[in-house]
XYZ file of N, CA and C in Angstrom:
513
model
N 93.169 78.913 25.195
C 92.200 79.830 24.621
C 91.171 79.024 23.832
N 89.936 79.376 23.985
C 88.862 78.702 23.259
C 88.905 79.104 21.794
N 88.443 78.252 20.954
C 88.381 78.548 19.522
C 86.916 78.627 19.122
N 86.588 79.665 18.366
C 85.192 79.890 18.002
C 84.742 79.000 16.854
N 85.625 78.189 16.287
C 85.296 77.398 15.118
C 84.147 76.425 15.336
N 83.913 76.014 16.565
C 82.847 75.057 16.843
C 81.463 75.659 16.608
N 81.351 76.982 16.731
C 80.071 77.653 16.536
C 80.287 78.793 15.544
N 79.521 78.778 14.456
C 79.713 79.806 13.433
C 79.278 81.187 13.936
N 79.734 82.220 13.257
C 79.473 83.600 13.683
C 77.984 83.932 13.671
N 77.248 83.418 12.722
C 75.813 83.714 12.668
C 75.101 83.156 13.901
N 75.451 81.943 14.304
C 74.854 81.337 15.492
C 75.226 82.138 16.734
N 76.508 82.528 16.842
C 76.944 83.341 17.969
C 76.138 84.635 18.041
N 76.032 85.300 16.904
C 75.312 86.575 16.822
C 73.869 86.410 17.284
N 73.185 85.401 16.773
C 71.779 85.186 17.121
C 71.600 84.813 18.593
N 72.459 83.924 19.107
C 72.318 83.487 20.496
C 72.564 84.626 21.477
N 73.617 85.410 21.250
C 73.919 86.515 22.164
C 72.871 87.620 22.033
N 72.415 87.904 20.825
C 71.379 88.932 20.634
C 70.122 88.570 21.420
N 69.728 87.309 21.375
C 68.554 86.852 22.118
C 68.778 86.990 23.614
N 69.953 86.581 24.089
C 70.236 86.626 25.521
C 70.326 88.057 26.053
N 70.769 88.998 25.226
C 70.861 90.392 25.664
C 69.478 91.002 25.913
N 68.448 90.377 25.387
C 67.075 90.858 25.588
C 66.425 90.252 26.828
N 67.171 89.420 27.546
C 66.650 88.766 28.742
C 66.280 89.812 29.791
N 65.066 89.751 30.337
C 64.707 90.701 31.395
C 65.459 90.387 32.687
N 65.727 91.424 33.453
C 66.412 91.257 34.729
C 65.467 90.639 35.757
N 65.964 89.667 36.507
C 65.196 89.044 37.588
C 66.037 89.076 38.853
N 65.423 89.503 39.917
C 66.106 89.644 41.201
C 66.838 88.350 41.594
N 68.098 88.521 42.010
C 68.903 87.394 42.454
C 69.741 86.745 41.363
N 69.430 87.004 40.097
C 70.225 86.431 39.017
C 71.598 87.082 38.977
N 72.536 86.418 38.316
C 73.877 86.958 38.145
C 74.071 87.371 36.690
N 74.590 88.580 36.497
C 74.967 89.085 35.190
C 76.450 89.418 35.241
N 77.072 89.533 34.093
C 78.516 89.759 34.011
C 78.814 91.021 33.217
N 79.812 91.770 33.692
C 80.278 92.940 32.973
C 81.308 92.502 31.943
N 81.200 93.058 30.753
C 82.153 92.795 29.672
C 82.591 94.151 29.135
N 83.874 94.308 28.945
C 84.417 95.549 28.417
C 83.757 95.889 27.081
N 83.328 97.134 26.933
C 82.730 97.568 25.665
C 83.734 97.478 24.520
N 85.016 97.703 24.821
C 86.050 97.604 23.768
C 86.079 96.191 23.195
N 86.156 95.200 24.087
C 86.187 93.823 23.610
C 84.880 93.473 22.900
N 83.739 93.892 23.472
C 82.447 93.544 22.896
C 82.260 94.166 21.504
N 82.739 95.403 21.315
C 82.662 96.029 19.984
C 83.451 95.221 18.959
N 84.639 94.748 19.371
C 85.458 93.939 18.468
C 84.741 92.626 18.132
N 84.125 92.010 19.142
C 83.370 90.785 18.911
C 82.212 91.044 17.937
N 81.514 92.168 18.136
C 80.389 92.499 17.258
C 80.839 92.635 15.803
N 82.006 93.242 15.597
C 82.544 93.347 14.228
C 82.820 91.961 13.668
N 83.448 91.133 14.488
C 83.860 89.799 14.041
C 82.673 88.924 13.647
N 81.584 89.007 14.395
C 80.422 88.157 14.090
C 79.390 88.865 13.219
N 79.648 90.138 12.854
C 78.692 90.877 12.024
C 77.403 91.168 12.759
N 77.529 91.561 14.019
C 76.361 91.803 14.870
C 75.455 92.881 14.303
N 76.047 93.943 13.794
C 75.271 95.019 13.183
C 75.221 94.793 11.682
N 74.079 95.020 11.094
C 73.897 94.710 9.672
C 74.904 95.443 8.781
N 75.312 96.658 9.154
C 76.267 97.404 8.342
C 77.684 96.841 8.438
N 77.940 95.963 9.398
C 79.284 95.434 9.575
C 79.450 94.000 9.136
N 78.531 93.474 8.375
C 78.583 92.047 8.035
C 79.619 91.700 6.980
N 80.179 92.701 6.298
C 81.158 92.400 5.255
C 82.460 91.846 5.840
N 82.724 92.092 7.137
C 83.949 91.600 7.761
C 83.728 90.349 8.602
N 82.534 89.808 8.591
C 82.204 88.657 9.426
C 83.214 87.532 9.224
N 83.781 87.063 10.334
C 84.717 85.944 10.296
C 86.126 86.292 9.877
N 86.412 87.551 9.619
C 87.752 87.985 9.209
C 88.720 87.771 10.374
N 89.712 86.911 10.202
C 90.661 86.589 11.277
C 91.459 87.820 11.720
N 91.543 88.852 10.896
C 92.253 90.080 11.283
C 91.525 90.856 12.373
N 90.236 90.598 12.541
C 89.482 91.302 13.589
C 88.987 90.348 14.675
N 89.569 89.147 14.726
C 89.228 88.173 15.762
C 89.456 88.824 17.126
N 88.454 88.797 18.031
C 88.582 89.532 19.292
C 89.513 88.906 20.328
N 89.837 87.635 20.196
C 90.666 86.967 21.202
C 89.881 86.722 22.472
N 90.574 86.329 23.546
C 89.875 86.042 24.809
C 89.163 87.281 25.343
N 88.080 87.072 26.072
C 87.369 88.183 26.709
C 88.378 88.901 27.605
N 88.502 90.209 27.413
C 89.501 90.997 28.139
C 88.827 92.189 28.800
N 88.750 92.153 30.126
C 88.119 93.231 30.891
C 89.138 94.136 31.573
N 90.383 94.112 31.114
C 91.441 94.906 31.747
C 91.063 96.383 31.865
N 90.402 96.934 30.869
C 90.052 98.367 30.886
C 89.044 98.714 31.977
N 88.399 97.713 32.565
C 87.419 97.953 33.624
C 88.034 97.872 35.024
N 89.236 97.341 35.125
C 89.836 97.057 36.422
C 90.759 98.176 36.895
N 90.806 98.357 38.218
C 91.747 99.302 38.809
C 93.156 98.803 38.544
N 94.087 99.726 38.383
C 95.475 99.369 38.114
C 96.008 98.488 39.245
N 96.601 97.370 38.873
C 97.183 96.461 39.847
C 96.181 95.621 40.623
N 94.928 95.627 40.215
C 93.900 94.876 40.943
C 93.107 94.058 39.940
N 93.094 92.743 40.104
C 92.364 91.914 39.144
C 90.943 91.596 39.587
N 90.506 92.180 40.720
C 89.152 91.921 41.206
C 88.291 93.169 41.327
N 88.889 94.336 41.580
C 88.124 95.550 41.854
C 88.026 96.413 40.598
N 86.811 96.872 40.295
C 86.624 97.671 39.086
C 86.830 99.158 39.371
N 87.105 99.889 38.304
C 87.302 101.333 38.392
C 86.008 102.013 38.825
N 86.160 103.188 39.408
C 85.001 104.001 39.778
C 84.446 104.701 38.539
N 83.181 105.050 38.572
C 82.517 105.883 37.572
C 82.456 105.271 36.171
N 82.389 103.955 36.089
C 82.205 103.318 34.787
C 80.776 103.561 34.323
N 80.600 103.676 33.016
C 79.290 103.990 32.451
C 78.806 102.829 31.587
N 77.568 102.383 31.887
C 76.932 101.311 31.130
C 76.877 101.690 29.652
N 77.179 100.740 28.798
C 77.196 100.872 27.341
C 78.437 101.588 26.819
N 78.960 102.558 27.560
C 80.168 103.261 27.120
C 81.415 102.462 27.521
N 81.491 102.056 28.783
C 82.649 101.326 29.290
C 82.429 99.821 29.336
N 81.206 99.412 29.571
C 80.912 97.990 29.703
C 79.500 97.714 29.210
N 79.267 96.442 28.918
C 77.917 95.960 28.667
C 77.687 94.823 29.661
N 76.441 94.496 29.890
C 76.109 93.425 30.817
C 75.468 92.275 30.052
N 75.921 91.069 30.376
C 75.345 89.877 29.752
C 74.907 88.916 30.847
N 73.817 88.202 30.620
C 73.370 87.222 31.619
C 74.349 86.048 31.678
N 74.228 85.253 32.711
C 75.142 84.129 32.935
C 75.280 83.238 31.706
N 74.182 82.901 31.079
C 74.244 82.015 29.913
C 75.058 82.645 28.785
N 74.884 83.946 28.563
C 75.658 84.640 27.534
C 77.140 84.690 27.878
N 77.449 84.980 29.147
C 78.835 85.004 29.596
C 79.488 83.629 29.373
N 78.785 82.581 29.783
C 79.339 81.231 29.631
C 79.614 80.898 28.175
N 78.744 81.325 27.281
C 78.952 81.078 25.853
C 80.177 81.849 25.347
N 80.282 83.135 25.688
C 81.424 83.932 25.228
C 82.744 83.343 25.717
N 82.783 82.927 26.974
C 84.014 82.350 27.522
C 84.303 80.992 26.880
N 83.272 80.200 26.609
C 83.474 78.906 25.950
C 84.014 79.112 24.530
N 83.505 80.114 23.827
C 83.930 80.366 22.449
C 85.297 81.040 22.356
N 85.598 81.948 23.299
C 86.799 82.784 23.166
C 87.790 82.669 24.314
N 87.377 82.136 25.444
C 88.257 82.075 26.605
C 88.219 83.388 27.375
N 88.993 83.442 28.461
C 89.099 84.629 29.303
C 90.580 84.938 29.444
N 90.938 86.207 29.338
C 92.337 86.612 29.430
C 92.960 86.050 30.707
N 94.151 85.488 30.575
C 94.869 84.911 31.722
C 94.999 85.921 32.846
N 94.762 85.455 34.066
C 94.918 86.293 35.244
C 93.700 87.134 35.581
N 92.671 87.091 34.760
C 91.459 87.862 35.049
C 90.383 86.957 35.628
N 89.577 87.550 36.491
C 88.428 86.865 37.057
C 87.176 87.450 36.415
N 86.114 86.668 36.273
C 84.852 87.227 35.774
C 84.355 88.322 36.710
N 83.707 89.334 36.148
C 83.114 90.414 36.952
C 81.622 90.123 37.038
N 81.268 89.346 38.049
C 79.886 88.893 38.240
C 79.170 89.842 39.189
N 77.931 90.188 38.860
C 77.128 91.073 39.692
C 75.706 90.540 39.783
N 75.073 90.806 40.915
C 73.696 90.359 41.156
C 72.687 91.401 40.685
N 71.505 90.904 40.341
C 70.377 91.777 40.054
C 69.679 92.037 41.379
N 69.478 93.318 41.685
C 68.836 93.718 42.935
C 67.646 94.617 42.616
N 66.825 94.830 43.624
C 65.700 95.741 43.494
C 66.187 97.120 43.895
N 66.028 98.090 43.019
C 66.513 99.446 43.291
C 65.417 100.472 43.116
N 65.752 101.714 43.406
C 64.803 102.805 43.276
C 64.185 103.163 44.608
N 64.101 104.454 44.873
C 63.573 104.898 46.157
C 62.043 104.830 46.195
N 61.394 105.369 45.184
C 59.934 105.406 45.168
C 59.334 104.386 44.207
N 59.929 104.286 43.039
C 59.489 103.307 42.053
C 60.550 102.222 41.987
N 60.199 101.032 42.409
C 61.146 99.923 42.451
C 61.325 99.319 41.061
N 62.563 98.990 40.737
C 62.878 98.348 39.474
C 64.108 97.453 39.668
N 64.255 96.491 38.793
C 65.407 95.597 38.854
C 66.582 96.255 38.148
N 67.768 96.094 38.746
C 68.980 96.632 38.134
C 70.154 95.747 38.529
N 71.185 95.791 37.702
C 72.404 95.067 38.021
C 73.225 95.953 38.948
N 73.615 95.401 40.075
C 74.391 96.139 41.073
C 75.864 96.129 40.651
N 76.270 97.161 39.913
C 77.626 97.229 39.375
C 78.645 97.434 40.490
N 78.361 98.362 41.399
C 79.296 98.672 42.479
C 78.814 98.039 43.779
N 79.685 97.262 44.388
C 79.365 96.562 45.620
C 79.656 97.462 46.821
N 79.068 97.131 47.958
C 79.263 97.879 49.193
C 80.510 97.359 49.898
N 81.392 98.272 50.252
C 82.648 97.902 50.921
C 82.421 97.857 52.429
N 82.767 96.724 53.033
C 82.642 96.562 54.484
C 84.005 96.226 55.077
N 84.311 96.845 56.211
C 85.486 96.490 56.995
C 84.995 95.628 58.147
N 85.426 94.392 58.189
C 84.967 93.448 59.184
C 86.055 93.228 60.231
N 85.630 93.172 61.497
C 86.567 92.880 62.572
C 85.854 92.062 63.636
N 86.642 91.407 64.461
C 86.088 90.578 65.523
C 86.119 91.345 66.840
N 84.967 91.395 67.512
C 84.868 92.032 68.827
C 85.453 93.446 68.865
N 85.159 94.231 67.885
C 85.600 95.635 67.798
C 87.116 95.792 67.771
N 87.846 94.774 67.378
C 89.300 94.846 67.272
C 89.671 95.493 65.938
N 89.756 96.813 65.910
C 90.004 97.552 64.675
C 91.445 97.415 64.184
N 92.321 96.797 65.000
C 93.700 96.581 64.563
C 93.795 95.417 63.579
N 92.773 94.604 63.552
C 92.770 93.439 62.680
C 91.441 93.401 61.912
N 91.423 94.078 60.756
C 90.202 94.116 59.954
C 90.399 93.375 58.642
N 89.303 92.932 58.096
C 89.268 92.306 56.779
C 88.327 93.147 55.942
N 88.796 93.623 54.804
C 87.971 94.445 53.923
C 87.490 93.590 52.763
N 86.221 93.705 52.480
C 85.627 92.938 51.387
C 84.420 93.691 50.865
N 84.122 93.507 49.586
C 82.938 94.127 48.986
C 81.834 93.076 48.903
N 80.619 93.508 49.251
C 79.469 92.616 49.245
C 78.329 93.223 48.441
N 77.480 92.365 47.933
C 76.281 92.781 47.225
C 75.173 93.060 48.230
N 74.239 93.904 47.844
C 73.048 94.131 48.665
C 72.224 92.844 48.764
N 72.455 91.928 47.844
C 71.731 90.665 47.845
C 72.344 89.653 48.814
N 73.569 89.911 49.297
C 74.205 89.009 50.251
C 73.496 89.099 51.598
N 73.458 87.987 52.284
C 72.812 87.952 53.595
C 73.860 88.099 54.702
N 73.403 88.410 55.899
C 74.302 88.479 57.054
C 74.989 87.130 57.246
N 74.278 86.044 57.017
C 74.861 84.711 57.133
C 76.036 84.521 56.178
N 75.905 85.025 54.946
C 76.995 84.916 53.979
C 78.196 85.746 54.425
N 77.938 86.929 54.964
C 79.021 87.795 55.433
C 79.725 87.141 56.621
N 78.964 86.568 57.539
C 79.558 85.880 58.692
C 80.392 84.686 58.244
N 79.889 83.937 57.263
C 80.643 82.788 56.737
C 81.959 83.253 56.135
N 81.913 84.307 55.311
C 83.150 84.821 54.723
C 84.126 85.229 55.822
N 83.633 85.951 56.827
C 84.499 86.444 57.892
C 85.123 85.281 58.677
N 84.331 84.259 58.965
C 84.870 83.128 59.723
C 85.941 82.402 58.925
N 85.786 82.340 57.612
C 86.808 81.730 56.757
C 88.043 82.616 56.693
N 87.817 83.936 56.562
C 88.935 84.879 56.427
C 89.807 84.936 57.669
N 89.207 84.838 58.855
C 89.998 84.910 60.085
C 90.352 83.525 60.618
N 89.836 82.509 59.988
C 90.233 81.154 60.323
C 89.599 80.520 61.540
N 88.304 80.801 61.760
C 87.626 80.067 62.830
C 86.261 79.624 62.399
């Protein structure tokens, strides 16, 4: 587990606050972080001005980043359906994620929940983080008895999907 002692709480607070204001750019990777864990971190570093009296209190140390509340039961890679931004999770850019993991570590057995920024909107296009990936069932030569299921981003190319499939089926 990482120890936050190398970087003081004020520095953590300022660096993450700045990074959370980063505009979304197509193709970048952002990470989902459980709102429960993030709220605890905010208390610990005194992120909100009204909560600064507890800054650095070891009793509220958040521990490793823990996204268990975002994951489907028994699955360490697939997230629950119907999660709500800000209520269930917050999104941080890659640099912010790397800092949080360096300072606090990541709960054993969990994988980062990385998502791409894509262009969305039917009439008015805007950048958004693609929280839910598209599920594809892949098979060779229409052999539906032997399929590989995987979730892909809208930003993934056919070449990337073909590469994954060739690795998954071993050719």
